[in-house]
Short mmCIF file of C-alpha atoms in Angstrom, two decimals:
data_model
loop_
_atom_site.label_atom_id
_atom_site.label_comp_id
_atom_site.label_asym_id
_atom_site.label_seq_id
_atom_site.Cartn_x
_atom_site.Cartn_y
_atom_site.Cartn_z
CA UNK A 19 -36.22 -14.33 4.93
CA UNK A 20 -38.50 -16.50 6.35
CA UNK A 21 -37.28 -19.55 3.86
CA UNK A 22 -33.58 -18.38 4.47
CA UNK A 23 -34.18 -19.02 8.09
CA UNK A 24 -35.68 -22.69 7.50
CA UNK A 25 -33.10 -23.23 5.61
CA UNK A 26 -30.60 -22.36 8.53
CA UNK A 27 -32.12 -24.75 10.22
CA UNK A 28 -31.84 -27.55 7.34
CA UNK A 29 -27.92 -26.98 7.22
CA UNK A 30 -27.59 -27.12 11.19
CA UNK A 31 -29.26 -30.71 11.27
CA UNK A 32 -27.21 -32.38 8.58
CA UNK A 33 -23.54 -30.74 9.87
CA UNK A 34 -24.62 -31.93 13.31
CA UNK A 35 -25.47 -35.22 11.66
CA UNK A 36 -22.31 -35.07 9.18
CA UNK A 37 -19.77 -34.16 12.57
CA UNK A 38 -21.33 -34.23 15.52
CA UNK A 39 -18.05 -33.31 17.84
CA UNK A 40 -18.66 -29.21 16.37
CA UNK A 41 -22.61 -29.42 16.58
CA UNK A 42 -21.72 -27.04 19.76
CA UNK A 43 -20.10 -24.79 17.37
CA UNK A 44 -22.74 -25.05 14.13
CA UNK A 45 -25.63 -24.62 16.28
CA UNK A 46 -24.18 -21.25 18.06
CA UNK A 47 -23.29 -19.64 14.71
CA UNK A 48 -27.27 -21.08 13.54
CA UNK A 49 -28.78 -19.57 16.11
CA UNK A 50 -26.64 -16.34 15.66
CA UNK A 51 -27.31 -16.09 12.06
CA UNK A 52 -31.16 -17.22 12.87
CA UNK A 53 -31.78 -13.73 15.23
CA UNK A 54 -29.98 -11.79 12.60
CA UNK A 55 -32.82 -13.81 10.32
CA UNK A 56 -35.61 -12.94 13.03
CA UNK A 57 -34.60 -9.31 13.32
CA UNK A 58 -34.54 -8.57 9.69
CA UNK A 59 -37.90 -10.04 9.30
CA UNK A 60 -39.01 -8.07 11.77
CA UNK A 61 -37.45 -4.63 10.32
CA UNK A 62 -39.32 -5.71 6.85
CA UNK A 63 -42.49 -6.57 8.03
CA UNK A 64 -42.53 -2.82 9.70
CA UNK A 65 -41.05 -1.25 6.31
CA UNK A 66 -43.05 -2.77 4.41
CA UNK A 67 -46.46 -2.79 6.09
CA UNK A 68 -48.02 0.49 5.38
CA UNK A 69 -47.85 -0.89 1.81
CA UNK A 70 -49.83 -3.94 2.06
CA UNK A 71 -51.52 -5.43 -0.82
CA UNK A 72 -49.23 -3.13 -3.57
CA UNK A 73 -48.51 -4.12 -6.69
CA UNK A 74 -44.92 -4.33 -8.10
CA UNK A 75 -43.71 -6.18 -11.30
CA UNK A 76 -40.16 -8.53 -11.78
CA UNK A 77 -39.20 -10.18 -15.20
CA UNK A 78 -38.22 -13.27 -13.33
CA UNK A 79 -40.98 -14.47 -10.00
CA UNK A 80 -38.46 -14.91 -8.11
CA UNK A 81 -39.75 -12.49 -5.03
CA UNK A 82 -43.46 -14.90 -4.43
CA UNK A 83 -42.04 -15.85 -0.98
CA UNK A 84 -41.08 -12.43 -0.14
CA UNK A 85 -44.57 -10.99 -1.51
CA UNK A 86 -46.33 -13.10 0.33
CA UNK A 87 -44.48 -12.84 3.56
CA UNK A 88 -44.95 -9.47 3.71
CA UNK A 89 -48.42 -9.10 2.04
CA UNK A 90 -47.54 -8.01 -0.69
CA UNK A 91 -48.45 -9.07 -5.08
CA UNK A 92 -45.77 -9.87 -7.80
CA UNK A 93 -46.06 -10.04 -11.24
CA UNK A 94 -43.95 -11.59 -13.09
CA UNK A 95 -43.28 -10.93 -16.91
CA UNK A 96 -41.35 -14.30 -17.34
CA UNK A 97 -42.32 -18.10 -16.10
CA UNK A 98 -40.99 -18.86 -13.11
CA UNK A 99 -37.92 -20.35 -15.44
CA UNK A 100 -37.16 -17.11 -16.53
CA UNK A 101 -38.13 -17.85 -19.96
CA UNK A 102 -39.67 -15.12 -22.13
CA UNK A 103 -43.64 -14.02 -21.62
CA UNK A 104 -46.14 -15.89 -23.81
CA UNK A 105 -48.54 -13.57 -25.92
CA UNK A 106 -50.99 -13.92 -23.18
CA UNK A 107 -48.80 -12.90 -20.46
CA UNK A 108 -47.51 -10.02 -22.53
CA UNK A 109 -51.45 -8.44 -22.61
CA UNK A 110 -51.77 -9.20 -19.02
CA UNK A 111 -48.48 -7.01 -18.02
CA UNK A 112 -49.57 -4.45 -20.64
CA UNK A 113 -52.93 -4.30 -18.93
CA UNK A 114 -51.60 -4.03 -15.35
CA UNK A 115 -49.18 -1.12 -16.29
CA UNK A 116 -52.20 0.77 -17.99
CA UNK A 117 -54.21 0.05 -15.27
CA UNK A 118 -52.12 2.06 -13.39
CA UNK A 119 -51.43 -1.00 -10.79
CA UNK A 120 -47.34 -1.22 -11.49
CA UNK A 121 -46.24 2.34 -10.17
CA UNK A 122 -42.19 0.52 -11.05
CA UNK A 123 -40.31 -2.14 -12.34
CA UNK A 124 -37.48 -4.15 -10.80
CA UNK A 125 -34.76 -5.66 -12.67
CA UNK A 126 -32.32 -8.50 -11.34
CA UNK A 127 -28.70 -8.44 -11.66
CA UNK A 128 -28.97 -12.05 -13.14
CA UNK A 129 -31.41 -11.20 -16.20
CA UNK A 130 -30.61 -8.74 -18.96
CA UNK A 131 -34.21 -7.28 -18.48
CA UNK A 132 -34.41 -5.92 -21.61
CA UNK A 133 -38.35 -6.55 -21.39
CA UNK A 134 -38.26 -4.55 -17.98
CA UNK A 135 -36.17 -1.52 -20.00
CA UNK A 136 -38.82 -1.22 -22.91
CA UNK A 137 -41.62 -1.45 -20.41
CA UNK A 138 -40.04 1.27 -18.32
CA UNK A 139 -39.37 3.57 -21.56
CA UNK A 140 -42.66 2.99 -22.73
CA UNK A 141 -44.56 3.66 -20.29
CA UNK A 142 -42.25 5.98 -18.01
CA UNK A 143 -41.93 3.93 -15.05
CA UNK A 144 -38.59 4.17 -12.81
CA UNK A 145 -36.89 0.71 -12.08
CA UNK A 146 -35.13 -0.56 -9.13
CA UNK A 147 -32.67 -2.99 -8.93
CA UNK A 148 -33.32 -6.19 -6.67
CA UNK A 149 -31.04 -9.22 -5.56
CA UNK A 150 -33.81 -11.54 -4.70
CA UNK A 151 -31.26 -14.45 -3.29
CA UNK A 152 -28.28 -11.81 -2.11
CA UNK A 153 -25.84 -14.28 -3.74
CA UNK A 154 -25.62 -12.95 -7.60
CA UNK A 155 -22.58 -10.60 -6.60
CA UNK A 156 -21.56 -12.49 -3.14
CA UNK A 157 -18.40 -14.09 -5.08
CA UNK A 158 -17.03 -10.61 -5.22
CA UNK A 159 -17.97 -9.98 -1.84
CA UNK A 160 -14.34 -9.58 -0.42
CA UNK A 161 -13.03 -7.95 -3.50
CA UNK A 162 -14.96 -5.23 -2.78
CA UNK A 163 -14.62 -5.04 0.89
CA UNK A 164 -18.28 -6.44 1.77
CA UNK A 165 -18.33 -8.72 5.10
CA UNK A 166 -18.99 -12.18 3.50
CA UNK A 167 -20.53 -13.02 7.16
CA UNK A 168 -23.45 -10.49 6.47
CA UNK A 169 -23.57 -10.12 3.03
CA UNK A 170 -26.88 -11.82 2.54
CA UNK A 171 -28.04 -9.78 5.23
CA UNK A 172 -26.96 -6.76 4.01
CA UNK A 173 -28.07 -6.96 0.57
CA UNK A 174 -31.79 -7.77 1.67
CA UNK A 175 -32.08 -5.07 4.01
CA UNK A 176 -30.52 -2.65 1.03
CA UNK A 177 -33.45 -4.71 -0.93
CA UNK A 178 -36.25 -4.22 1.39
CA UNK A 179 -35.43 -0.39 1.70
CA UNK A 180 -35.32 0.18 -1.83
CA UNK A 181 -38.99 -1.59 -2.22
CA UNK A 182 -40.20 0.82 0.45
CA UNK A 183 -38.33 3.67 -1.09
CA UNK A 184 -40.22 3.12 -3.93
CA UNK A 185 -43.22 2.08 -3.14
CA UNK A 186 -43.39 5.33 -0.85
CA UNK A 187 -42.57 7.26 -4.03
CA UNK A 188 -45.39 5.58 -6.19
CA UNK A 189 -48.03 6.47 -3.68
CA UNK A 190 -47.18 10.27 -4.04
#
């Protein structure tokens, strides 16, 4: 959230650079997206807080940002290229599960996570699903009836409550 906002910020300067007769209009929708931004943050680093320093294991790293914005630790079973685990990094995953420091899994709708299902059946660990950039499914956004305006939005806060959910469930 915290990149997504820079990022806001990024696009604002070059429109306003690109056609500076709207910047009027860019920079009121940036700052209006930016608060939505600032108040999701906020709702996630309250979520989420009670569970600082957990553990929870992707396939793919693709949630370091978001782990360490909200103090929080990722593994990842993959490189950060989403290529498959090396020997090594297979042990290490194996050992963290055993450990009993993964309590769940999360798969991504952009990976097959067929690692993530044979983990889960092995070792009987629930998965969640997680959109880390809330933009694998926004193409279908209006097929579906989702506001394209909040979509990202939406998807992360459905994303932060589901980490909560479960990391609520794992503690019991």
């Amino acid at each position: 959230l915290k990149n997504a906002a820079l990022q806001v910020n990024n696009i604002l300067k070059a429109l306003c650079e690109t056609d500076p007769a709207n910047a009027g209009f860019y920079s009121e929708n940036a700052a209006a997206y930016a608060a939505a931004l600032a108040g999701l943050d906020k709702y996630a680093g309250e979520k989420l807080a009670p569970f600082k320093g957990s553990k929870f294991m992707v396939f793919h790293g693709s949630f370091a940002y978001f782990a360490r914005d909200y103090s929080l630790v990722q593994s990842s079973i993959a490189d950060v290229f989403g290529n498959a685990p090396k020997p090594s990094k297979i042990k290490e995953v194996y050992d963290l599960i055993k450990a009993g420091e993964v309590k769940f899994l999360i798969s991504e709708p952009a990976y097959q996570n067929k690692e993530i299902k044979a983990l889960a059946e092995q070792y009987s660990l629930s998965v969640i699903e997680l959109d880390p950039m809330g933009s694998y499914e926004a193409g279908k956004a209006s097929k579906t009836g989702a506001n394209e305006k909040s979509y990202y939005i939406d998807v992360m806060k459905s994303n932060i409550d589901k980490l909560a959910a479960a990391f609520g469930g794992a503690k019991k």
